[in-house]
Every structure is written in structure tokens, then in C-alpha cells.
Tab-separated table of C-alpha atoms and ligand atoms in Angstrom:
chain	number	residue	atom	x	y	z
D	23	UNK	CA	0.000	0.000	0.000
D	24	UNK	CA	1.194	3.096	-1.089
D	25	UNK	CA	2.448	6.312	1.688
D	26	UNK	CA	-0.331	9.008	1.413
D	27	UNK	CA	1.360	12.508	0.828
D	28	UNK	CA	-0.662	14.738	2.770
D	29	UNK	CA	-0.591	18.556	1.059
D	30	UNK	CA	-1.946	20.003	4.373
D	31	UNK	CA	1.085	19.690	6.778
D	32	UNK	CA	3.966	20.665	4.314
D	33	UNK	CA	1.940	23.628	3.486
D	34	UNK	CA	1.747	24.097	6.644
D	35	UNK	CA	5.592	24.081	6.984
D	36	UNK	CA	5.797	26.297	3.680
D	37	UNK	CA	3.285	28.915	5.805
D	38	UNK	CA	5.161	28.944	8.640
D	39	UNK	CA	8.406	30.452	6.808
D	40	UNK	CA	6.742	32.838	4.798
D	41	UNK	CA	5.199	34.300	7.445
D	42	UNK	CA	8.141	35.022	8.950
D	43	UNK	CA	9.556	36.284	6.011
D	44	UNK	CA	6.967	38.740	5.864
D	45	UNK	CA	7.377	39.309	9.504
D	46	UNK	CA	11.315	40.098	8.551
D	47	UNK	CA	9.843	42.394	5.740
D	48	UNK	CA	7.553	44.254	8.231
D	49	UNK	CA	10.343	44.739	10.878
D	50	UNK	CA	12.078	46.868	7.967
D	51	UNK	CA	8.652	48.748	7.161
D	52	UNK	CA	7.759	46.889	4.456
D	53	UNK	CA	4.407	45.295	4.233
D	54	UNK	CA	3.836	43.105	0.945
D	55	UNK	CA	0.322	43.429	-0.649
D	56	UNK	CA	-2.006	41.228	-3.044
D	57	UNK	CA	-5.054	42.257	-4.816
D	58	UNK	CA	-7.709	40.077	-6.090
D	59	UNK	CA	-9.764	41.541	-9.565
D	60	UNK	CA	-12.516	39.287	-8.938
D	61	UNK	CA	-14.736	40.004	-12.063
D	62	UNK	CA	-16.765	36.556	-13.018
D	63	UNK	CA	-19.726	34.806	-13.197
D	64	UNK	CA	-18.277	31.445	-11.205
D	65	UNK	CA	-19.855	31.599	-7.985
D	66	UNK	CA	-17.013	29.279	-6.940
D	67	UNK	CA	-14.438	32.201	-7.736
D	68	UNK	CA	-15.534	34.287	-4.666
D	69	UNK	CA	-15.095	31.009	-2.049
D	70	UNK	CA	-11.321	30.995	-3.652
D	71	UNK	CA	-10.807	34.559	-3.578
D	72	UNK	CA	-12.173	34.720	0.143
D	73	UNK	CA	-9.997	31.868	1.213
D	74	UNK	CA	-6.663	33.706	-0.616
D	75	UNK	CA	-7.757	37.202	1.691
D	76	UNK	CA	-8.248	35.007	4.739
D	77	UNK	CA	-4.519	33.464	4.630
D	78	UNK	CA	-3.196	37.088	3.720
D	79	UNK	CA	-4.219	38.316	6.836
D	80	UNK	CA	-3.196	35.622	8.879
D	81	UNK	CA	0.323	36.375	7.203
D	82	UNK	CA	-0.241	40.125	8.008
D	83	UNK	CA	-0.100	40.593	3.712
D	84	UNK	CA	-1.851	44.013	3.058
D	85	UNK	CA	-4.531	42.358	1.044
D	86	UNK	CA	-7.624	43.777	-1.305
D	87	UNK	CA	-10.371	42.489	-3.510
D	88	UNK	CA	-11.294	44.671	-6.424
D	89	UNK	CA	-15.250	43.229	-7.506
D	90	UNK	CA	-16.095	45.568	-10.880
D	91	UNK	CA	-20.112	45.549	-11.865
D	92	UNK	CA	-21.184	42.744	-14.226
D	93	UNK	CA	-21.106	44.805	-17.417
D	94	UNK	CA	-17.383	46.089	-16.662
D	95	UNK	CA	-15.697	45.871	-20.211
D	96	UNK	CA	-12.389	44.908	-20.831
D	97	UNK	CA	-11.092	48.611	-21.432
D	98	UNK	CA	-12.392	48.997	-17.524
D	99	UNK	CA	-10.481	46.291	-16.231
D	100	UNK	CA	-7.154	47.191	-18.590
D	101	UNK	CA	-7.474	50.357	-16.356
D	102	UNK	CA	-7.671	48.599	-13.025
D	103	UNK	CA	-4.723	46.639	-13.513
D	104	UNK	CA	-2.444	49.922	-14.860
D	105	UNK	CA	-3.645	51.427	-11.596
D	106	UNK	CA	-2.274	48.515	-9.647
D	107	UNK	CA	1.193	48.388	-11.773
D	108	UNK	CA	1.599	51.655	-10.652
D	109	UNK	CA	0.994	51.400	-7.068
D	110	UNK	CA	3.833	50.342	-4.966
D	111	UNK	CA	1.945	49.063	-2.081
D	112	UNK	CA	0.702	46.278	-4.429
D	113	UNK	CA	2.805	43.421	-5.334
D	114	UNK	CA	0.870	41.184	-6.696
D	115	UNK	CA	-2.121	41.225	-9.003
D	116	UNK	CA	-3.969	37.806	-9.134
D	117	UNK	CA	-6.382	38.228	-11.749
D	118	UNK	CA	-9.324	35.537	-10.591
D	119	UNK	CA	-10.294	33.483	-13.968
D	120	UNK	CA	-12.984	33.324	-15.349
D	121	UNK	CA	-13.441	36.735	-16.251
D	122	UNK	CA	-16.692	37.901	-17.042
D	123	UNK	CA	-17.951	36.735	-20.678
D	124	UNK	CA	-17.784	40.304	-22.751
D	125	UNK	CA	-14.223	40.812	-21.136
D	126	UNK	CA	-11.147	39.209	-23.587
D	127	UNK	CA	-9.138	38.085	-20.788
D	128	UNK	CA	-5.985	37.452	-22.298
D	129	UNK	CA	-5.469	41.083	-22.745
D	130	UNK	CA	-6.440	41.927	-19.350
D	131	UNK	CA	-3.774	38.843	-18.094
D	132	UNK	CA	-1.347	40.082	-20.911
D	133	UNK	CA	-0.944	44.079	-19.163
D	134	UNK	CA	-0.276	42.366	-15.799
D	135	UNK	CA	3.447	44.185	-14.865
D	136	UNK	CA	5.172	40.751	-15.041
D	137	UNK	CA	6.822	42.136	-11.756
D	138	UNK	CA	3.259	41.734	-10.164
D	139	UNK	CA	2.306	38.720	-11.785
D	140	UNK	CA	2.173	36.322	-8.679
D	141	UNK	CA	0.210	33.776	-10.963
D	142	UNK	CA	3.355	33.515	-13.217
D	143	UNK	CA	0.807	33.579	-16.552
D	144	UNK	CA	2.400	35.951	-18.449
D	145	UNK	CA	4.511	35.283	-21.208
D	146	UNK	CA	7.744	36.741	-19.651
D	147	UNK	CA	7.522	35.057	-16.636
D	148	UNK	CA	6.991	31.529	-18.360
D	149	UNK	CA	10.242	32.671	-20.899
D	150	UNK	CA	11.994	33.328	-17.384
D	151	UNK	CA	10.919	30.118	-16.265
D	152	UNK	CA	12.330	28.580	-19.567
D	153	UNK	CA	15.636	30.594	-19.270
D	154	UNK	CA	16.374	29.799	-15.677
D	155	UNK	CA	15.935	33.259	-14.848
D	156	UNK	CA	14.715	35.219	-11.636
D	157	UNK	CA	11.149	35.616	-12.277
D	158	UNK	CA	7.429	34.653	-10.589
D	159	UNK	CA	6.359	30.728	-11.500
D	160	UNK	CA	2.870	29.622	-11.361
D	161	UNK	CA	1.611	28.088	-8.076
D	162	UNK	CA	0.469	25.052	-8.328
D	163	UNK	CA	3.606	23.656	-10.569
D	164	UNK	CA	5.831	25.043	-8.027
D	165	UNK	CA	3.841	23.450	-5.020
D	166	UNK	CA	3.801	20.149	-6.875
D	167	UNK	CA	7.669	20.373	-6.444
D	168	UNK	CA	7.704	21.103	-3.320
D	169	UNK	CA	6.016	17.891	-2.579
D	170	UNK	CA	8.221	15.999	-3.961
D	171	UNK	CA	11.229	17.528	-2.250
D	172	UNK	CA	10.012	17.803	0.920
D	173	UNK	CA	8.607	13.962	1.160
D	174	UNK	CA	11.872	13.612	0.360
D	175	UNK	CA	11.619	11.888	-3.167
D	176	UNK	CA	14.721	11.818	-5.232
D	177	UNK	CA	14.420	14.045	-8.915
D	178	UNK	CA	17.622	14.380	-10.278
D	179	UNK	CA	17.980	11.174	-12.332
D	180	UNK	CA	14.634	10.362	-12.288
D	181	UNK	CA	12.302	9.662	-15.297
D	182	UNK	CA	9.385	12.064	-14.882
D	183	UNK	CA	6.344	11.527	-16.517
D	184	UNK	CA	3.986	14.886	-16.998
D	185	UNK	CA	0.358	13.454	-18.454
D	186	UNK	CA	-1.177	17.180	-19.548
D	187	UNK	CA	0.007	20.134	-21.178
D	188	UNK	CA	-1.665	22.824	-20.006
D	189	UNK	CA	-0.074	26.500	-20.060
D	190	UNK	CA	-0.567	26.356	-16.264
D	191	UNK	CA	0.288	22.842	-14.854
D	192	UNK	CA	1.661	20.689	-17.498
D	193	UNK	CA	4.484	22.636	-19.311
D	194	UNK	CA	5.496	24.416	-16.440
D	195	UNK	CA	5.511	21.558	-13.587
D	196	UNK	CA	7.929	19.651	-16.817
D	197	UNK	CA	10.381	22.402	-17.205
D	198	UNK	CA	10.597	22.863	-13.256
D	199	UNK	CA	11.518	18.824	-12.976
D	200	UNK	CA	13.901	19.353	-16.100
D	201	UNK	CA	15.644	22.208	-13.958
D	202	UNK	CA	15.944	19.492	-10.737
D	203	UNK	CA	17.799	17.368	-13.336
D	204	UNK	CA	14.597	14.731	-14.432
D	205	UNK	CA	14.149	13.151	-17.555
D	206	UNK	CA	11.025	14.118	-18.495
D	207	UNK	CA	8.594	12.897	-21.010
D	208	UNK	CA	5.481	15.136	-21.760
D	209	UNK	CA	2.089	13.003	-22.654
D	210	UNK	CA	-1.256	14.500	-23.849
D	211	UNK	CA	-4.486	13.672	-25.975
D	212	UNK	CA	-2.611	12.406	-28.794
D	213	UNK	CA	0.107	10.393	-26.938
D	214	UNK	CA	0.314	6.694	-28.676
D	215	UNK	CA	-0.232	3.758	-25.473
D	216	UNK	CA	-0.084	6.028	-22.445
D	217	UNK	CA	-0.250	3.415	-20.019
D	218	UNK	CA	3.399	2.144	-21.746
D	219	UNK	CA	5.114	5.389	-21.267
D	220	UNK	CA	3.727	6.525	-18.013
D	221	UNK	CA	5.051	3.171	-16.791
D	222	UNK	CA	8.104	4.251	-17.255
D	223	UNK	CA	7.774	7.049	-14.525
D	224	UNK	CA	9.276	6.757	-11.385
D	225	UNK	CA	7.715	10.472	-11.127
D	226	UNK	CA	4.423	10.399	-12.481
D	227	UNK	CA	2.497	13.517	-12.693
D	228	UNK	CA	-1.652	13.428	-13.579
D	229	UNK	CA	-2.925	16.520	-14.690
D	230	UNK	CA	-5.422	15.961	-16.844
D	231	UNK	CA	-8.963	16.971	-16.078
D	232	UNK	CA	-10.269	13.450	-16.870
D	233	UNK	CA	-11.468	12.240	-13.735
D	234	UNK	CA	-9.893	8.411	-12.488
D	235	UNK	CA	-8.687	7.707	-15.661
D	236	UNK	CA	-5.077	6.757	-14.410
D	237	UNK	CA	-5.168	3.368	-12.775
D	238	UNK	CA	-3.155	1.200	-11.326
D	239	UNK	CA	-1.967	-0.442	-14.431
D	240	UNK	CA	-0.399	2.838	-15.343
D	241	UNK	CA	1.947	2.771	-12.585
D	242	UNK	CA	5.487	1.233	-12.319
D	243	UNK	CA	5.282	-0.295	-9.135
D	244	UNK	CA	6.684	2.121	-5.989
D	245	UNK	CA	6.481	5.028	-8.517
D	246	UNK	CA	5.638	8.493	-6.590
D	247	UNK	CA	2.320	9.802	-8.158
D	248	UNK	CA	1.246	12.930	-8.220
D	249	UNK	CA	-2.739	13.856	-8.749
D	250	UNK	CA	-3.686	17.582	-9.749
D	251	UNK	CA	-7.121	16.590	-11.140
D	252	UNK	CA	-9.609	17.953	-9.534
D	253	UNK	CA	-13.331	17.447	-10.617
D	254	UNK	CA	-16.739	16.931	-8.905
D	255	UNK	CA	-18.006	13.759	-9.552
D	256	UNK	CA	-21.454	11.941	-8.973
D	257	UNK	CA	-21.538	9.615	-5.912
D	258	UNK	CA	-24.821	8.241	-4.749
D	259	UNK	CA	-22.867	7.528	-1.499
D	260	UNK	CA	-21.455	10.870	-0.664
D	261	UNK	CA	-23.067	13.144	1.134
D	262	UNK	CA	-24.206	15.567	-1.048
D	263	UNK	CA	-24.435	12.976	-4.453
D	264	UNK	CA	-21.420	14.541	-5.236
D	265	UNK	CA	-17.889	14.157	-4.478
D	266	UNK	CA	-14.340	15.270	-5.844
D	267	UNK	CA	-12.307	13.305	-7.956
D	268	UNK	CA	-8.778	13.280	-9.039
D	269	UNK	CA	-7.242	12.509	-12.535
D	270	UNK	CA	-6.006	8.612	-10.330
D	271	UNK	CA	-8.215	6.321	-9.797
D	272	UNK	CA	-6.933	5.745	-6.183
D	273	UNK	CA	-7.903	2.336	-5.096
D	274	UNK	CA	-6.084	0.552	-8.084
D	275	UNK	CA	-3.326	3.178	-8.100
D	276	UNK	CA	-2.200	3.353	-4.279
D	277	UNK	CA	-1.827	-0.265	-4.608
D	278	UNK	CA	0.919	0.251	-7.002
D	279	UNK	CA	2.508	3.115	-6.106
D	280	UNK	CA	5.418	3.697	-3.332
D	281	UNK	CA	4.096	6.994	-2.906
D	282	UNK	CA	0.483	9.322	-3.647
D	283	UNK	CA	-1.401	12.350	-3.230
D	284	UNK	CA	-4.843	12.354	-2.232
D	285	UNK	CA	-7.781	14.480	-3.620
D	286	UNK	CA	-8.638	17.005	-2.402
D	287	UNK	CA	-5.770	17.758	0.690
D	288	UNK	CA	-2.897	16.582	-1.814
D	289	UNK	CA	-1.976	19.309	-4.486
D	290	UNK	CA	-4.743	21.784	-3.456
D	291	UNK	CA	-3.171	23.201	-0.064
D	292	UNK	CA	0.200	23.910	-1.636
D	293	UNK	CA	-1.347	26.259	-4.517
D	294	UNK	CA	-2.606	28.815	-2.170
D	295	UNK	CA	0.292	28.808	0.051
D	296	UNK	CA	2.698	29.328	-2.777
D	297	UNK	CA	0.556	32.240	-4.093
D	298	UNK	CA	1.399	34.243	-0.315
D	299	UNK	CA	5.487	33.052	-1.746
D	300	UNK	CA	4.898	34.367	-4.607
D	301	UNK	CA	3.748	37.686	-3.425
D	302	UNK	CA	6.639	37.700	-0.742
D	303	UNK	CA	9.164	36.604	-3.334
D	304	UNK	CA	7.874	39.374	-6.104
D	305	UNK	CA	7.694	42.187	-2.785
D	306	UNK	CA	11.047	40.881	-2.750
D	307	UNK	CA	12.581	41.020	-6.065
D	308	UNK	CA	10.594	44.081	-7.034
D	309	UNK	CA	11.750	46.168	-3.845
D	310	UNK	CA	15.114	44.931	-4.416
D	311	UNK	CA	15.209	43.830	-0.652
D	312	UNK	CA	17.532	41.158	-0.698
M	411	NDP	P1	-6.337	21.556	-19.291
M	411	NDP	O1	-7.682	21.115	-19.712
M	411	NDP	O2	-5.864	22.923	-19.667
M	411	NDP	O3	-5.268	20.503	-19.856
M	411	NDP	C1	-5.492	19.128	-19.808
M	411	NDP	C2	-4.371	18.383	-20.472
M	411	NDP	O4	-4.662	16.991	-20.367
M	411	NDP	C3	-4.218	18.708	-21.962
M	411	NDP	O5	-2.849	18.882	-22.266
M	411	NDP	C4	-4.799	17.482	-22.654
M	411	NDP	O6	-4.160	17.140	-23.859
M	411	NDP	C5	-4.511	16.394	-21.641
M	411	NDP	N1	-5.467	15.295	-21.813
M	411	NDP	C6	-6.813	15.374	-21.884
M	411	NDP	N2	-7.328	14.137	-22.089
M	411	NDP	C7	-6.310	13.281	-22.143
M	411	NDP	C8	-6.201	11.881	-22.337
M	411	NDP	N3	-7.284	11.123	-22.503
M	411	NDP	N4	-4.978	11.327	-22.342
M	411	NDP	C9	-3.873	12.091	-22.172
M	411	NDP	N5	-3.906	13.429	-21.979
M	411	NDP	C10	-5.105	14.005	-21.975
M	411	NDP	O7	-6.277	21.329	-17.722
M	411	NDP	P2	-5.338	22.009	-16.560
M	411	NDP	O8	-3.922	21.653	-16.806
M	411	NDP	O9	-5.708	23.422	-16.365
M	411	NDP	O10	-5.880	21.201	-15.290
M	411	NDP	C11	-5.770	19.795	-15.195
M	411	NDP	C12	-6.488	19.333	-13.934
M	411	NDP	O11	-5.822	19.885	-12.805
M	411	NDP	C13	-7.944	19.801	-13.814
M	411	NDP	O12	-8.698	18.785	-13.176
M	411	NDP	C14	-7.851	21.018	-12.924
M	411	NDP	O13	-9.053	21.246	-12.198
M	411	NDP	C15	-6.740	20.599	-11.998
M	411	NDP	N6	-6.031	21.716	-11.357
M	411	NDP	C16	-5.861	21.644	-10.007
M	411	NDP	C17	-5.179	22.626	-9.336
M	411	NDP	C18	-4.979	22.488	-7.865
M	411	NDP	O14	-4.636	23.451	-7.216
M	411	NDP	N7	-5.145	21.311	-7.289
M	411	NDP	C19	-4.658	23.819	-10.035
M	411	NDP	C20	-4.809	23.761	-11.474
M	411	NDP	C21	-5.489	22.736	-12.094
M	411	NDP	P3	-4.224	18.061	-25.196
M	411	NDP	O15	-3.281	19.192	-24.933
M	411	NDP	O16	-3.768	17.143	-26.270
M	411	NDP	O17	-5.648	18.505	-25.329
């Protein structure tokens, strides 16, 4: 049976030295801030948003939520965000996605100051990322690693396995375990026998969208697996019918693996922990503290 790698208590850890890193900032009169744009029709968006304000303050980050009317265009938001680039209490913009339907988002996301850009979307940041330069990296990809390093799982050497693309988990978490010195191997829709190659992982990361669909027979047996899916499910047995899902089916897979995340309380606590890093590391970087 596979060791469960709780998110909750390394972010925990991770919380603990950012605060006082902030604490450190504060001491010198600096107080790092995050704003929220939240500006969507997800009724989800405001839970998240609320839950990213509540760990600010417990940090003591100077925090704010900026909630335009429905019709705001995306001319009103574009002058939002260059009124936070050019205020120096704010260090990080988040903008919260999705944006409201009329709004073209990628332009809003695209005049983010890349300095402020704690989600690490913008183009420069992800070239910085590819360069191996100082720059803000998108949370979740960067909490994923920290998993692995602090439970202590080997990378260097290691043959990765990434199953996704995306802009925001797949390509990034890959170049991240290329810089730790993995070989990694990038799957997606079109990948020929996916079970074959993700075999091959002794790192295998799931970030898919497609709820259960890696099993056990996916696995190489005491692989570490890492699940990012996250989807609601039907369950006639859970509570509310419904229940969340990652991209493993766990059963099969945890009695494969060495090592797995659970969903929820595997990947999910380290993204909004390393969004309050991010904002201390771009307070950082930006005010030249260091
Ligand atoms: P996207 O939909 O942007 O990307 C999904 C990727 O999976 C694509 O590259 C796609 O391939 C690939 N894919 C889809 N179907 C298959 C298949 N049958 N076989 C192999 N590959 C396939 O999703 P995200 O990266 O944004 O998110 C992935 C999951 O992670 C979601 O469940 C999301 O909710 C969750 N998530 C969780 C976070 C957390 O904090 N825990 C944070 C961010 C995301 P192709 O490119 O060919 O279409």
C-alpha cells in the first residue's frame, strides 16, 4: 500500500516560513500586498478569492479584492490593472479566472506588470521560467515540487512523466523537474499507449482533467504519483451525491505506487500557500530587498 502525501502539513511548513519572512519584511517597514480583480460569473471564484484574503491576513499581507459591476468591459479592467502596476503598495495582481464573458481576458492577463504577476501567466515570466531566470512561476507547478522535495523523493535522475500540457500545470511543472535534473517525457491527448510510457515514470504527474482515468496499471510499481485533477463527480454515497475526484483512480493506483497524493488535501493546499510566496518573493525582487 502506497504512503499518502498529505498537502496540508507541508503547506503548513511552507506557511510557517513565509510568514516570517513577511514578519522580517515588516520589521524593515515593508508590508507586501495582493489584490484580487474578482470580475466573473463562477460563484465558486468568490469562495477561492475569500480563502486567498483570509490566509493574507493571517500572514499580516496588506490584502484587497477589487469586484467591478457585471457589465465592466475589458477597457475597464485594462485600467484597473495599470492602476495597480503603478501602485507600490501592491505586489501582486492575481487576476481571478474566469473573467466575465464580454471581457477578452488574455489582454487583461497580458498588461499584468510581469513584476506583479504572482500567478506567473504571463509570457515573460513563463520565458523566465524557460531561461532559468529570476522571475514569478505559477503556483500550483511550483507546489507540486515542493512535494516531492520535501517527502523527500529523489528528482535528479529520475524519469518524470507529466500526463497534460496545459499552459498552467503541465508545461510548467515539466520544465521545473527538467531544472531538478529529471528526464522528463510530456504526454497528452494524442500520446500513442499512455499506459506504456507513463510506466516508465518513477515520477508520475496526472494533470489531466479526466477524472480516475489513471489506474493502477499505469503505474510502475513504488512510482511516486502525483494527482492535480480535480473534478466533482457523482456519488450516490457521498453526502451531497457529489464528491471530488482526481485525474487517479486511487484504489487501483495506491496499490501500485510507493508513494500518492490524495484528492482534495494533496496538491490543493500547496497552490494557495505558494501564491502568499509568490507575493513575498515578487515584494522581494521588485523592492530589491535582498
Ligand atoms: P487543461 O484542460 O488545460 O489541460 C489538460 C491536459 O490533459 C491537456 O494537455 C490534454 O491534452 C490532456 N489530456 C486530456 N485528455 C487526455 C487523455 N485522454 N490522455 C492524455 N492526456 C489528456 O487542464 P489544466 O492543466 O488546467 O488542469 C488539469 C487538472 O488539474 C484539472 O482537473 C484542474 O481542475 C486541476 N487543477 C488543479 C489545481 C490544484 O490546485 N489542485 C490547479 C490547477 C489545475 P491536449 O493538450 O492534447 O488537449
Amino acid at each position: 500500500m502506497a504512503k499518502i502525501l498529505e498537502g496540508k502539513p507541508i503547506a503548513a511548513g511552507i506557511q510557517r516560513e513565509v510568514a516570517a519572512e513577511v514578519d522580517a519584511l515588516r520589521a524593515r517597514g515593508i508590508q507586501p500586498g495582493l489584490t484580487v480583480i474578482l470580475a466573473g460569473p463562477d460563484p465558486a471564484s468568490a469562495l477561492y478569492v475569500r480563502n486567498k484574503m483570509r490566509m493574507c491576513e493571517t500572514l499580516g499581507i496588506r490584502s484587497e479584492t477589487i469586484t467591478p459591476p457585471q457589465d465592466a468591459t475589458t477597457d475597464d479592467l485594462l485600467e484597473i490593472v495599470a492602476r495597480l502596476n503603478a501602485d507600490n503598495r501592491v505586489d501582486g495582481i492575481l487576476v481571478q479566472l474566469p473573467l466575465f464573458p464580454q471581457v477578452d481576458s488574455k489582454r487583461v492577463l497580458l498588461a499584468v506588470d510581469p513584476a506583479k504577476d504572482v500567478d506567473g501567466f504571463h509570457p515573460v515570466n513563463i520565458g523566465n521560467l524557460a531561461t532559468q531566470r529570476p522571475g514569478l512561476v505559477s503556483c500550483t507547478p511550483v507546489g507540486i515540487i515542493e512535494i516531492l522535495k520535501r517527502s523527500g523523493t529523489p528528482i535528479a535522475g529520475a524519469r518524470a512523466v507529466v500526463v497534460g500540457r496545459s499552459d498552467i500545470v503541465g508545461k510548467p511543472v515539466s520544465l521545473l523537474l527538467l531544472h531538478e535534473n529529471a528526464t522528463v517525457t510530456i504526454c497528452h491527448s494524442r500520446t500513442r499507449d499512455l499506459p506504456s510510457v507513463a510506466r516508465e515514470a518513477d515520477i508520475l504527474i496526472a494533470a489531466i482533467g479526466k477524472p480516475e482515468m489513471i489506474t493502477g496499471d499505469y503505474i510502475k510499481p513504488g512510482a511516486v504519483v502525483i494527482d492535480v485533477g480535480t473534478s466533482r463527480i457523482p456519488d450516490a454515497s457521498a453526502p451531497k451525491g457529489m464528491r471530488w475526484a482526481g485525474d487517479v483512480h486511487f484504489p487501483s493506483a495506491s496499490a501500485v505506487a510507493g508513494a500518492i497524493t490524495p484528492v482534495p488535501g494533496g496538491v490543493g493546499p500547496l497552490t494557495i500557500v505558494m501564491l502568499m510566496a509568490n507575493t513575498v518573493k515578487a515584494c522581494k525582487l521588485r523592492r530589491s530587498t535582498d
